[in-house]
Amino acid sequence: MSNQTEKIKIKSSPSYEIKNEKLNDQGNIKTSFDWTEYETHLNNDIQEKRKKFEEIYTKTLPDIQELEIYQGIITHISDKTIIVDIGFKAEGAIPISEFREDSNIQIGNNIEVMVVKIDYKGQCILSYQKAKMLRNWQRINEAYEKSEVILGYVAARTKGGLIVEIFDIECFLPGSHINVKPVRDYDTYVGKTMEIKVVKINQKTKNVVVSHKVLIERDIEEQKKEMISKLDKGQVLEGKIKNILPYGAFVDLGGVDALLHITDMSWPHISHPTEVVQLEQELKFVVLGVDKDKNRVQLGLKQLQPHPWNSLDKNLKVGSKVIGKISVIADYGAFVEIIPGVEALLHISEMSWSTDLSSTQDFVQIGDELEAVILTLDRQERKMSLSIKQLTPDPWINIQERYSIGSKHIGIVKKFTNFGVFIKLEKGISGIVYTNDLSWVKKIKHPSEFCSINNKLEVIVLALDTQARRLNLGHKQLTENPWEKYEKIYYVGSIHNGIISNFFEKGASVKFTENQKIEAFAPLRFLEKKDGTILKKGEKTNFKIIEFNKETKRIIISHTSIYRDRDKDQKKEQRVKNRKFERSTLGDIEGLAKLKEQIEKEKNK
């Protein structure tokens, strides 16, 4: 080949010519290939054929996306890398360090890899471990969505639970989800495999929480349903007291928890289940009810014993007298235990002929023994009602003869209310004295300010209603109303001496010197003295009555009005004198004028 430029024809591709520069001693081209010149010499037909070939070639290649998983074939294994063909135009290399755990890797094996990146040269950067991790994460999510049970390996214990490996991913098993019963020693589970269920996944932090307890609970629930399906009302079973609560106890029937209510423990009334049963006690029970939909079983203990009503005296009937003990107190009355297991209702209306009983505790207490008469008795329904008041005659019969209107009596203070006080006159007869009927003079806000419980108080009958069994009494009516007399003494405009007894925000209360029983009120604006200062507590001075109300027992007084009214009177007297002087002076002037006119007339004559 000469050193001059010559044309070279390429047979394996469409005909084209290139200019070859001078060659070196080895026959290599000294300068790079001139692609611009090459492109410009291509005609349109050649370009179209090239595009077709490119399209055919491109269709043979798979659509490869980054961070996606693809099936590949191992084509070569070296000391540092493993070459994998995923069907792309270029093979990918994976560091052999990613296959440490897989010692059986051989040429020709099919494996899953992730395309981490495709560089600018078209070279695929692959990862075996990332594909494995992503696939395992997908399997965990699928197990969570389908609520599948999977096997996990307990790798270690940690604070509050265990670390469990599932598909090579570490998950957290809380201590409260290991078993249905509290677990004290977590180390006994380390190194073992157990069935678990994924109960929570945090997609952001990639945290997985699993549970073994839910599987145990599921098995227990299935066993419970199976056992309950075989239970029927009336069956007698053995069980153990598992838990005791104020309203009853829970019984373990061998995998099924049943309720033994306190009312089904004993025929006699009890206050707490521990009076009959104890923890871990094994007893026989009868099935009272089964709810198969809600998986609930109700048991009875007392039903295994004869009913106490069967041993009730056959001679008892309506009108018979019985003796019993108060076992239960309610708002509407009390229950009296006649014999163990047989209780009768004593309604509050049958406790006393008196109508002032506001609660059952006013008459009876738990444990009280009393005698009563049977009002109703139903042996089939096992119901009985009693009465205490029927043991004595009705005191309201012919009550008009003993408590006529205006008659005076002495009673005992039994109870206070916000509006008055109840007075017991005799057994079964009580009356009420309203607060405004206690005193003519004293202002009473609550009856306790006037008397005390169990005090004797003289009263007078004001009104009597035999149908409503209501007796209205009065105490102040025993004396004459002093306000009739006060009206004549403390009339408006009269002046009296008094002493300030109490000071308030709006004024002061004043007691008159001549009568300490009554109080008057002086508003703050009427407590100003002549020098401008305000009267103080304990000061004694004169006050003028400016208002008197006999009905409301109210007296309004003023100290300021005394000197202000006196000044007004003095000014009024001065004005009267001035008017008289003005009239007399004017008359003198008119008389002199007339005298002057007469003198002038006489001179003119």
Coordinates of C-alpha atoms in Angstrom, one line a residue:
M1 CA 0.0 0.0 0.0
S2 CA 1.4 3.4 -1.0
N3 CA 1.7 6.4 1.2
Q4 CA -0.8 8.3 -1.0
T5 CA -4.4 8.6 -0.2
E6 CA -6.6 5.8 -1.7
K7 CA -10.2 4.7 -1.7
I8 CA -11.3 1.6 0.3
K9 CA -14.5 -0.3 -0.5
I10 CA -16.4 -2.0 2.4
K11 CA -18.4 -5.1 1.1
S12 CA -20.3 -6.0 4.4
S13 CA -22.2 -2.7 4.4
P14 CA -23.8 -0.4 1.8
S15 CA -21.2 0.9 -0.6
Y16 CA -19.5 4.0 0.5
E17 CA -16.1 5.5 0.2
I18 CA -13.7 6.8 2.9
K19 CA -10.5 8.7 2.5
N20 CA -7.6 7.0 4.2
E21 CA -4.9 9.2 5.5
K22 CA -1.2 8.2 5.5
L23 CA -0.5 5.0 7.3
N24 CA 2.2 4.5 9.9
D25 CA 4.7 1.8 9.9
Q26 CA 2.3 -0.8 11.4
G27 CA -0.4 0.1 8.9
N28 CA -2.8 1.8 11.3
I29 CA -4.7 5.0 10.4
K30 CA -3.2 8.0 12.0
T31 CA -6.3 10.2 12.3
S32 CA -9.9 9.4 13.6
F33 CA -12.7 8.5 11.2
D34 CA -14.6 11.5 9.8
W35 CA -18.2 10.7 10.7
T36 CA -19.5 14.0 9.5
E37 CA -18.2 13.4 6.0
Y38 CA -19.6 9.9 6.2
E39 CA -23.1 11.1 7.2
T40 CA -23.3 13.8 4.5
H41 CA -22.5 11.2 1.7
L42 CA -25.5 8.9 2.8
N43 CA -28.4 9.3 0.6
N44 CA -32.1 9.1 1.7
D45 CA -32.6 5.4 0.6
I46 CA -29.7 4.3 2.7
Q47 CA -31.1 6.2 5.8
E48 CA -34.5 4.6 5.5
K49 CA -33.0 1.1 5.2
R50 CA -30.9 1.8 8.3
K51 CA -34.0 2.9 10.3
K52 CA -35.8 -0.3 9.4
F53 CA -32.9 -2.4 10.5
E54 CA -32.8 -0.5 13.8
E55 CA -36.5 -1.0 14.4
I56 CA -36.2 -4.8 13.8
Y57 CA -33.3 -5.0 16.2
T58 CA -35.0 -2.9 18.9
K59 CA -38.1 -5.1 18.8
T60 CA -35.9 -8.1 19.7
L61 CA -34.8 -6.4 22.9
P62 CA -36.9 -6.4 26.1
D63 CA -38.2 -3.2 27.6
I64 CA -35.9 -2.8 30.6
Q65 CA -36.7 -0.4 33.4
E66 CA -34.5 0.6 36.3
L67 CA -35.4 -0.7 39.8
E68 CA -37.4 -3.5 38.3
I69 CA -36.9 -7.3 38.8
Y70 CA -36.1 -9.5 35.8
Q71 CA -35.3 -13.2 35.2
G72 CA -31.6 -13.8 34.1
I73 CA -29.3 -16.6 33.3
I74 CA -25.8 -16.9 34.7
T75 CA -23.4 -17.0 31.7
H76 CA -20.0 -16.6 33.4
I77 CA -18.6 -16.8 36.9
S78 CA -15.2 -15.3 37.8
D79 CA -13.5 -14.7 41.1
K80 CA -15.0 -11.2 41.5
T81 CA -18.1 -11.0 39.4
I82 CA -20.9 -13.1 38.0
I83 CA -22.2 -12.2 34.5
V84 CA -26.0 -12.5 34.0
D85 CA -27.9 -12.3 30.7
I86 CA -31.4 -10.7 31.1
G87 CA -32.1 -10.6 27.4
F88 CA -30.9 -7.0 27.0
K89 CA -28.4 -6.0 24.3
A90 CA -25.7 -6.1 27.0
E91 CA -25.1 -8.5 29.8
G92 CA -24.8 -7.3 33.4
A93 CA -22.3 -8.0 36.1
I94 CA -23.0 -8.6 39.8
P95 CA -20.3 -8.7 42.5
I96 CA -19.8 -12.3 43.7
S97 CA -20.0 -11.0 47.3
E98 CA -23.8 -10.9 46.9
F99 CA -23.9 -14.7 46.6
R100 CA -22.2 -15.6 49.8
E101 CA -25.3 -17.3 51.2
D102 CA -26.0 -19.1 48.0
S103 CA -23.1 -21.6 47.5
N104 CA -25.0 -23.6 44.7
I105 CA -24.7 -20.9 42.1
Q106 CA -23.7 -22.3 38.7
I107 CA -23.5 -21.3 35.1
G108 CA -26.9 -21.7 33.5
N109 CA -28.9 -21.1 36.7
N110 CA -32.0 -18.9 36.5
I111 CA -32.0 -16.1 39.1
E112 CA -33.9 -12.9 39.7
V113 CA -32.0 -9.7 39.6
M114 CA -32.8 -6.0 39.9
V115 CA -31.7 -3.4 37.3
V116 CA -30.2 -0.8 39.5
K117 CA -29.0 1.5 36.7
I118 CA -28.4 1.6 33.0
D119 CA -25.3 3.7 32.3
Y120 CA -24.6 5.9 29.3
K121 CA -22.8 3.0 27.5
G122 CA -25.9 0.8 27.8
Q123 CA -24.3 -1.3 30.4
C124 CA -26.7 -2.8 33.0
I125 CA -25.8 -2.5 36.7
L126 CA -27.6 -5.4 38.4
S127 CA -28.1 -6.5 42.0
Y128 CA -29.1 -10.0 43.3
Q129 CA -29.6 -9.0 46.9
K130 CA -31.8 -6.0 46.2
A131 CA -34.0 -8.1 44.0
K132 CA -34.2 -10.7 46.7
M133 CA -35.0 -8.1 49.4
L134 CA -37.7 -6.5 47.3
R135 CA -39.2 -9.8 46.5
N136 CA -39.2 -10.8 50.2
W137 CA -40.8 -7.4 51.1
Q138 CA -43.5 -8.1 48.5
R139 CA -44.1 -11.5 50.0
I140 CA -44.5 -10.0 53.5
N141 CA -47.0 -7.5 52.2
E142 CA -48.9 -10.2 50.5
A143 CA -49.0 -12.3 53.6
Y144 CA -50.3 -9.3 55.6
E145 CA -53.0 -8.5 53.0
K146 CA -54.2 -12.2 52.9
S147 CA -53.8 -12.7 56.7
E148 CA -51.6 -15.7 56.0
V149 CA -49.8 -17.7 58.7
I150 CA -46.1 -17.9 58.1
L151 CA -43.0 -19.5 59.8
G152 CA -40.5 -17.2 61.4
Y153 CA -37.1 -17.7 63.0
V154 CA -36.5 -16.1 66.4
A155 CA -33.1 -14.5 65.9
A156 CA -32.7 -12.6 69.2
R157 CA -34.4 -10.9 72.1
T158 CA -34.7 -7.2 72.4
K159 CA -36.2 -4.6 74.6
G160 CA -39.9 -5.4 74.9
G161 CA -40.0 -8.5 72.7
L162 CA -38.2 -10.6 70.2
I163 CA -36.6 -10.2 66.7
V164 CA -38.1 -12.7 64.2
E165 CA -36.7 -13.2 60.7
I166 CA -39.2 -13.7 57.9
F167 CA -37.9 -14.1 54.4
D168 CA -34.6 -12.7 55.5
I169 CA -36.3 -9.6 56.9
E170 CA -36.1 -8.7 60.6
C171 CA -39.6 -8.2 62.2
F172 CA -40.6 -7.2 65.8
L173 CA -42.6 -9.6 68.0
P174 CA -43.8 -7.6 71.1
G175 CA -43.8 -9.4 74.4
S176 CA -47.5 -9.0 74.8
H177 CA -48.1 -10.9 71.5
I178 CA -46.0 -13.9 72.3
N179 CA -48.6 -15.8 74.2
V180 CA -52.1 -15.2 75.7
K181 CA -50.5 -15.5 79.1
P182 CA -47.7 -13.1 80.3
V183 CA -44.2 -14.3 79.3
R184 CA -41.4 -13.6 81.8
D185 CA -38.4 -15.3 80.1
Y186 CA -38.0 -14.3 76.4
D187 CA -34.7 -16.3 76.0
T188 CA -36.6 -19.6 75.9
Y189 CA -37.9 -18.6 72.4
V190 CA -34.5 -17.6 70.9
G191 CA -33.3 -20.0 68.2
K192 CA -36.7 -21.5 67.6
T193 CA -39.2 -21.2 64.8
M194 CA -42.8 -20.4 65.4
E195 CA -45.9 -19.6 63.4
I196 CA -46.7 -16.0 63.3
K197 CA -49.0 -13.5 61.6
V198 CA -48.1 -10.0 60.3
V199 CA -50.3 -7.6 62.2
K200 CA -48.8 -4.2 61.2
I201 CA -46.6 -2.8 58.5
N202 CA -45.1 0.7 58.4
Q203 CA -44.4 1.4 54.7
K204 CA -42.4 4.5 55.4
T205 CA -40.0 3.1 58.0
K206 CA -40.2 -0.5 56.6
N207 CA -41.0 -1.8 60.1
V208 CA -43.0 -5.0 60.5
V209 CA -44.8 -6.1 63.7
V210 CA -45.9 -9.8 64.0
S211 CA -47.9 -11.7 66.5
H212 CA -48.1 -15.3 67.7
K213 CA -50.8 -14.6 70.3
V214 CA -53.5 -14.0 67.6
L215 CA -53.0 -17.5 66.3
I216 CA -53.4 -18.9 69.8
E217 CA -56.5 -16.8 70.4
R218 CA -57.9 -18.0 67.0
D219 CA -57.4 -21.6 68.0
I220 CA -59.0 -21.0 71.4
E221 CA -61.9 -19.2 69.8
E222 CA -62.4 -22.2 67.4
Q223 CA -62.2 -24.6 70.3
K224 CA -64.6 -22.4 72.3
K225 CA -67.1 -22.4 69.5
E226 CA -66.9 -26.1 69.2
M227 CA -67.4 -26.6 72.9
I228 CA -70.3 -24.1 73.1
S229 CA -72.0 -25.8 70.2
K230 CA -72.2 -28.9 72.4
L231 CA -73.6 -27.1 75.4
D232 CA -77.3 -27.1 76.3
K233 CA -79.4 -25.5 78.9
G234 CA -79.7 -27.6 82.1
Q235 CA -76.3 -29.4 81.6
V236 CA -74.3 -29.9 84.8
L237 CA -70.6 -29.3 84.3
E238 CA -67.4 -29.1 86.4
G239 CA -65.4 -25.9 86.4
K240 CA -62.9 -23.8 88.2
I241 CA -63.3 -20.3 89.5
K242 CA -61.0 -18.2 87.3
N243 CA -61.7 -14.6 88.3
I244 CA -64.0 -12.9 90.9
L245 CA -65.6 -9.5 90.3
P246 CA -68.1 -7.5 92.4
Y247 CA -71.0 -8.6 90.1
G248 CA -70.0 -12.3 89.9
A249 CA -67.3 -14.7 88.9
F250 CA -65.9 -16.2 85.7
V251 CA -65.6 -20.0 85.5
D252 CA -63.2 -22.0 83.3
L253 CA -65.0 -24.9 81.8
G254 CA -61.9 -26.3 80.2
G255 CA -61.3 -23.7 77.5
V256 CA -64.6 -21.8 77.7
D257 CA -65.1 -18.9 80.1
A258 CA -68.6 -18.7 81.5
L259 CA -70.2 -16.1 83.8
L260 CA -71.6 -17.0 87.2
H261 CA -73.7 -14.0 88.3
I262 CA -73.8 -13.1 92.0
T263 CA -77.6 -13.5 92.0
D264 CA -77.1 -17.1 90.8
M265 CA -74.6 -18.1 93.5
S266 CA -76.9 -18.4 96.6
W267 CA -80.6 -18.4 97.4
P268 CA -80.0 -16.1 100.4
H269 CA -78.9 -12.6 99.5
I270 CA -75.1 -12.0 99.5
S271 CA -73.1 -8.8 99.3
H272 CA -70.0 -10.2 97.5
P273 CA -69.2 -13.4 95.6
T274 CA -66.4 -14.3 98.0
E275 CA -69.1 -15.1 100.5
V276 CA -69.8 -18.3 98.4
V277 CA -66.8 -19.0 96.1
Q278 CA -63.0 -18.6 96.1
L279 CA -60.4 -18.4 93.4
E280 CA -59.2 -21.8 91.9
Q281 CA -62.2 -23.5 93.6
E282 CA -63.6 -26.4 91.6
L283 CA -67.3 -26.8 91.7
K284 CA -70.3 -28.2 89.8
F285 CA -72.4 -25.7 87.9
V286 CA -75.6 -25.9 85.8
V287 CA -75.9 -24.2 82.4
L288 CA -78.6 -21.5 82.6
G289 CA -78.2 -20.1 79.1
V290 CA -76.1 -20.4 75.9
D291 CA -75.7 -17.6 73.3
K292 CA -74.0 -19.4 70.4
D293 CA -73.9 -16.2 68.3
K294 CA -71.9 -14.3 70.9
N295 CA -70.2 -17.3 72.4
R296 CA -71.5 -16.6 75.9
V297 CA -72.4 -19.1 78.6
Q298 CA -74.3 -18.3 81.8
L299 CA -74.0 -20.6 84.8
G300 CA -75.9 -21.2 88.0
L301 CA -74.8 -22.6 91.4
K302 CA -77.8 -22.1 93.6
Q303 CA -80.0 -23.9 91.1
L304 CA -78.3 -27.2 92.1
Q305 CA -79.9 -26.7 95.6
P306 CA -83.6 -27.0 96.5
H307 CA -85.5 -23.7 96.3
P308 CA -86.1 -22.2 99.8
W309 CA -89.7 -21.4 98.9
N310 CA -90.3 -25.1 98.9
S311 CA -89.5 -25.1 102.6
L312 CA -91.7 -22.1 103.4
D313 CA -94.3 -22.7 106.1
K314 CA -97.5 -23.9 104.4
N315 CA -99.6 -22.2 107.1
L316 CA -98.4 -18.7 106.1
K317 CA -101.1 -16.7 104.3
V318 CA -102.2 -13.1 103.8
G319 CA -102.6 -11.4 107.2
S320 CA -100.1 -13.7 108.9
K321 CA -97.4 -12.0 111.0
V322 CA -93.8 -12.8 110.3
I323 CA -90.4 -11.7 111.7
G324 CA -87.5 -11.0 109.4
K325 CA -84.3 -9.2 108.8
I326 CA -83.6 -6.3 106.4
S327 CA -81.3 -7.7 103.7
V328 CA -81.5 -5.1 100.9
I329 CA -82.4 -1.4 100.9
A330 CA -83.7 0.4 97.7
D331 CA -85.2 3.8 96.9
Y332 CA -88.7 2.3 96.8
G333 CA -88.4 0.2 99.9
A334 CA -86.6 -2.7 101.5
F335 CA -86.4 -6.5 101.2
V336 CA -87.0 -8.6 104.3
E337 CA -85.5 -12.1 104.6
I338 CA -88.1 -14.3 106.2
I339 CA -86.0 -17.5 106.0
P340 CA -82.7 -18.0 104.2
G341 CA -83.4 -17.5 100.5
V342 CA -86.9 -16.2 100.9
E343 CA -87.3 -12.4 100.7
A344 CA -90.4 -10.2 100.8
L345 CA -90.8 -6.6 99.7
L346 CA -91.6 -4.0 102.3
H347 CA -92.6 -0.9 100.2
I348 CA -91.8 2.5 101.6
S349 CA -95.5 3.4 101.7
E350 CA -96.1 0.4 104.0
M351 CA -93.5 1.4 106.6
S352 CA -95.4 4.1 108.5
W353 CA -98.7 5.9 108.5
S354 CA -96.7 9.1 108.4
T355 CA -96.3 10.7 105.0
D356 CA -93.0 12.5 105.7
L357 CA -90.7 9.5 104.8
S358 CA -88.5 10.8 102.0
S359 CA -86.2 7.7 101.9
T360 CA -86.1 4.1 103.2
Q361 CA -83.2 4.8 105.5
D362 CA -85.4 7.2 107.5
F363 CA -87.2 4.1 108.8
V364 CA -84.9 1.0 108.5
Q365 CA -81.3 -0.1 108.2
I366 CA -79.7 -3.3 106.8
G367 CA -79.6 -5.9 109.5
D368 CA -82.7 -4.6 111.4
E369 CA -85.1 -7.2 112.7
L370 CA -88.7 -6.3 112.6
E371 CA -92.2 -7.7 112.6
A372 CA -94.6 -7.3 109.7
V373 CA -97.8 -8.6 108.3
I374 CA -98.2 -10.3 104.9
L375 CA -100.1 -8.2 102.4
T376 CA -99.7 -10.5 99.3
L377 CA -98.4 -14.0 98.9
D378 CA -97.9 -15.8 95.5
R379 CA -96.2 -19.2 96.0
Q380 CA -96.2 -19.9 92.2
E381 CA -94.5 -16.6 91.3
R382 CA -92.5 -16.8 94.6
K383 CA -93.4 -13.2 95.5
M384 CA -94.4 -11.8 98.9
S385 CA -95.1 -8.2 100.1
L386 CA -95.2 -7.0 103.7
S387 CA -96.5 -4.1 105.8
I388 CA -95.5 -2.7 109.1
K389 CA -98.0 0.1 109.5
Q390 CA -100.9 -2.4 109.2
L391 CA -99.8 -3.8 112.6
T392 CA -101.2 -0.7 114.3
P393 CA -104.5 1.2 113.8
D394 CA -104.6 4.0 111.3
P395 CA -104.0 7.1 113.5
W396 CA -105.5 9.4 110.9
I397 CA -109.0 8.0 111.6
N398 CA -111.0 10.6 113.5
I399 CA -107.9 12.8 113.6
Q400 CA -110.2 15.9 113.6
E401 CA -111.1 15.2 117.1
R402 CA -107.5 15.3 118.4
Y403 CA -106.0 17.9 116.0
S404 CA -108.7 20.4 115.3
I405 CA -107.7 23.7 113.7
G406 CA -106.4 26.1 116.4
S407 CA -105.5 23.3 118.9
K408 CA -102.1 23.6 120.6
H409 CA -99.7 20.7 120.9
I410 CA -96.1 19.9 121.8
G411 CA -94.1 17.9 119.2
I412 CA -90.5 16.7 118.6
V413 CA -88.4 18.1 115.8
K414 CA -87.5 15.2 113.5
K415 CA -86.3 16.5 110.2
F416 CA -85.3 19.7 108.4
T417 CA -86.0 20.7 104.8
N418 CA -85.1 23.9 102.9
F419 CA -88.7 25.1 103.3
G420 CA -89.5 24.0 106.9
V421 CA -89.3 21.5 109.7
F422 CA -91.2 18.2 110.3
I423 CA -92.7 17.8 113.8
K424 CA -93.7 14.4 115.2
L425 CA -96.8 14.7 117.3
E426 CA -97.4 11.0 117.9
K427 CA -96.6 7.7 116.2
G428 CA -97.7 7.9 112.6
I429 CA -98.7 11.6 112.9
S430 CA -96.4 14.3 111.7
G431 CA -96.9 17.9 110.6
I432 CA -94.9 20.5 108.9
V433 CA -94.0 24.0 110.1
Y434 CA -93.0 26.2 107.2
T435 CA -90.0 28.5 107.8
N436 CA -92.1 31.7 107.7
D437 CA -94.3 30.3 110.4
L438 CA -91.5 29.9 113.0
S439 CA -91.1 33.6 114.1
W440 CA -92.8 36.9 113.7
V441 CA -89.6 38.9 114.2
K442 CA -86.6 36.9 113.3
K443 CA -85.6 36.5 109.7
I444 CA -84.9 32.7 109.2
K445 CA -83.2 31.3 106.1
H446 CA -83.1 27.7 107.3
P447 CA -85.0 26.0 110.2
S448 CA -81.7 24.9 111.8
E449 CA -81.2 28.6 112.8
F450 CA -84.3 28.4 115.0
C451 CA -84.2 24.9 116.5
S452 CA -82.4 21.5 116.6
I453 CA -83.2 17.9 115.9
N454 CA -85.1 16.2 118.8
N455 CA -86.0 19.6 120.3
K456 CA -89.5 19.9 121.7
L457 CA -91.5 22.6 120.1
E458 CA -94.9 24.0 120.8
V459 CA -97.1 24.3 117.8
I460 CA -100.7 25.2 116.8
V461 CA -102.7 23.5 114.0
L462 CA -103.2 25.9 111.1
A463 CA -104.7 23.5 108.5
L464 CA -105.7 19.8 108.2
D465 CA -106.2 17.8 105.0
T466 CA -107.4 14.2 105.9
Q467 CA -107.4 13.0 102.3
A468 CA -103.9 14.1 101.6
R469 CA -102.9 13.2 105.2
R470 CA -101.3 16.6 105.6
L471 CA -101.1 18.7 108.7
N472 CA -99.8 22.3 108.6
L473 CA -98.6 23.7 111.9
G474 CA -97.4 27.1 113.1
H475 CA -95.2 28.3 116.0
K476 CA -95.3 32.0 115.7
Q477 CA -99.1 32.0 115.7
L478 CA -98.9 31.0 119.4
T479 CA -98.2 34.7 120.2
E480 CA -99.8 38.0 119.0
N481 CA -98.3 39.5 115.9
P482 CA -96.1 42.3 117.3
W483 CA -96.0 44.1 113.9
E484 CA -99.5 45.3 114.6
K485 CA -98.1 47.2 117.5
Y486 CA -94.9 48.2 115.7
E487 CA -96.9 49.8 112.9
K488 CA -98.1 52.5 115.4
I489 CA -94.7 53.0 116.9
Y490 CA -92.4 53.0 113.9
Y491 CA -94.5 55.0 111.5
V492 CA -92.9 56.9 108.5
G493 CA -91.2 60.1 109.7
S494 CA -90.7 59.0 113.3
I495 CA -87.2 59.2 114.8
H496 CA -85.7 56.5 116.9
N497 CA -82.3 55.8 118.5
G498 CA -80.5 52.7 117.3
I499 CA -77.1 51.0 117.1
I500 CA -75.4 49.5 114.0
S501 CA -75.2 45.8 114.5
N502 CA -73.9 44.6 111.2
F503 CA -72.3 46.1 108.1
F504 CA -73.0 44.9 104.5
E505 CA -71.9 45.9 101.0
K506 CA -75.2 47.8 100.4
G507 CA -75.9 49.0 103.9
A508 CA -76.2 48.1 107.5
S509 CA -78.6 46.5 109.9
V510 CA -79.7 48.5 112.9
K511 CA -81.2 47.4 116.2
F512 CA -83.4 50.0 118.0
T513 CA -82.4 50.9 121.5
E514 CA -85.9 50.5 122.9
N515 CA -86.5 47.1 121.2
Q516 CA -83.6 44.8 120.4
K517 CA -85.9 42.1 118.9
I518 CA -86.4 43.8 115.6
E519 CA -83.9 45.0 113.1
A520 CA -84.1 47.8 110.5
F521 CA -82.1 48.3 107.4
A522 CA -80.2 51.5 106.5
P523 CA -79.0 51.7 102.8
L524 CA -75.4 52.9 102.5
R525 CA -76.3 56.3 101.0
F526 CA -78.3 57.0 104.2
L527 CA -75.4 56.3 106.6
E528 CA -73.6 59.5 105.8
K529 CA -73.1 61.9 108.8
K530 CA -73.3 65.7 108.6
D531 CA -69.5 65.9 108.4
G532 CA -69.4 63.6 105.3
T533 CA -68.1 60.5 107.1
I534 CA -69.9 57.1 107.2
L535 CA -71.4 55.6 110.4
K536 CA -69.4 52.5 111.6
K537 CA -70.4 49.3 113.3
G538 CA -71.3 49.8 116.9
E539 CA -72.1 53.5 116.6
K540 CA -75.3 54.7 118.3
T541 CA -77.3 57.6 116.8
N542 CA -80.8 58.6 115.7
F543 CA -82.5 57.3 112.6
K544 CA -85.6 58.4 110.7
I545 CA -88.2 55.8 109.5
I546 CA -88.6 56.2 105.7
E547 CA -90.4 52.9 104.9
F548 CA -92.5 50.5 107.0
N549 CA -94.0 47.3 105.6
K550 CA -96.0 45.1 108.0
E551 CA -96.5 42.3 105.5
T552 CA -92.8 41.8 104.6
K553 CA -91.6 42.8 108.1
R554 CA -89.4 45.4 106.5
I555 CA -88.3 48.7 108.0
I556 CA -86.0 51.1 106.1
I557 CA -84.3 53.9 108.1
S558 CA -82.0 56.8 107.4
H559 CA -79.6 58.9 109.4
T560 CA -78.8 61.3 106.7
S561 CA -82.4 62.3 106.3
I562 CA -82.5 63.7 109.8
Y563 CA -80.1 66.7 109.2
R564 CA -81.0 67.1 105.6
D565 CA -84.7 67.4 106.3
R566 CA -83.9 69.8 109.2
D567 CA -81.9 72.0 106.8
K568 CA -84.7 71.9 104.3
D569 CA -87.2 73.0 107.0
Q570 CA -84.9 75.9 108.1
K571 CA -84.6 77.1 104.5
K572 CA -88.3 76.9 104.0
E573 CA -89.0 79.0 107.1
Q574 CA -86.5 81.6 106.0
R575 CA -88.2 81.8 102.6
V576 CA -91.6 82.4 104.3
K577 CA -90.2 85.2 106.4
N578 CA -88.6 86.9 103.4
R579 CA -91.9 86.8 101.5
K580 CA -93.7 88.4 104.5
F581 CA -91.1 91.2 104.7
E582 CA -91.3 91.8 101.0
R583 CA -95.1 92.2 101.2
S584 CA -94.9 94.6 104.2
T585 CA -92.3 96.8 102.5
L586 CA -94.2 97.0 99.3
G587 CA -97.3 98.2 101.2
D588 CA -95.4 101.0 102.9
I589 CA -94.1 102.3 99.6
E590 CA -97.6 102.4 98.1
G591 CA -99.0 104.3 101.2
L592 CA -96.3 107.0 101.0
A593 CA -97.0 107.4 97.3
K594 CA -100.7 108.0 98.0
L595 CA -99.9 110.5 100.8
K596 CA -97.6 112.5 98.5
E597 CA -100.3 112.7 95.9
Q598 CA -102.8 114.1 98.4
I599 CA -100.3 116.7 99.6
E600 CA -99.6 117.9 96.1
K601 CA -103.3 118.1 95.4
E602 CA -103.9 120.3 98.4
K603 CA -101.1 122.6 97.4
N604 CA -102.5 123.1 93.9
K605 CA -105.9 124.1 95.4

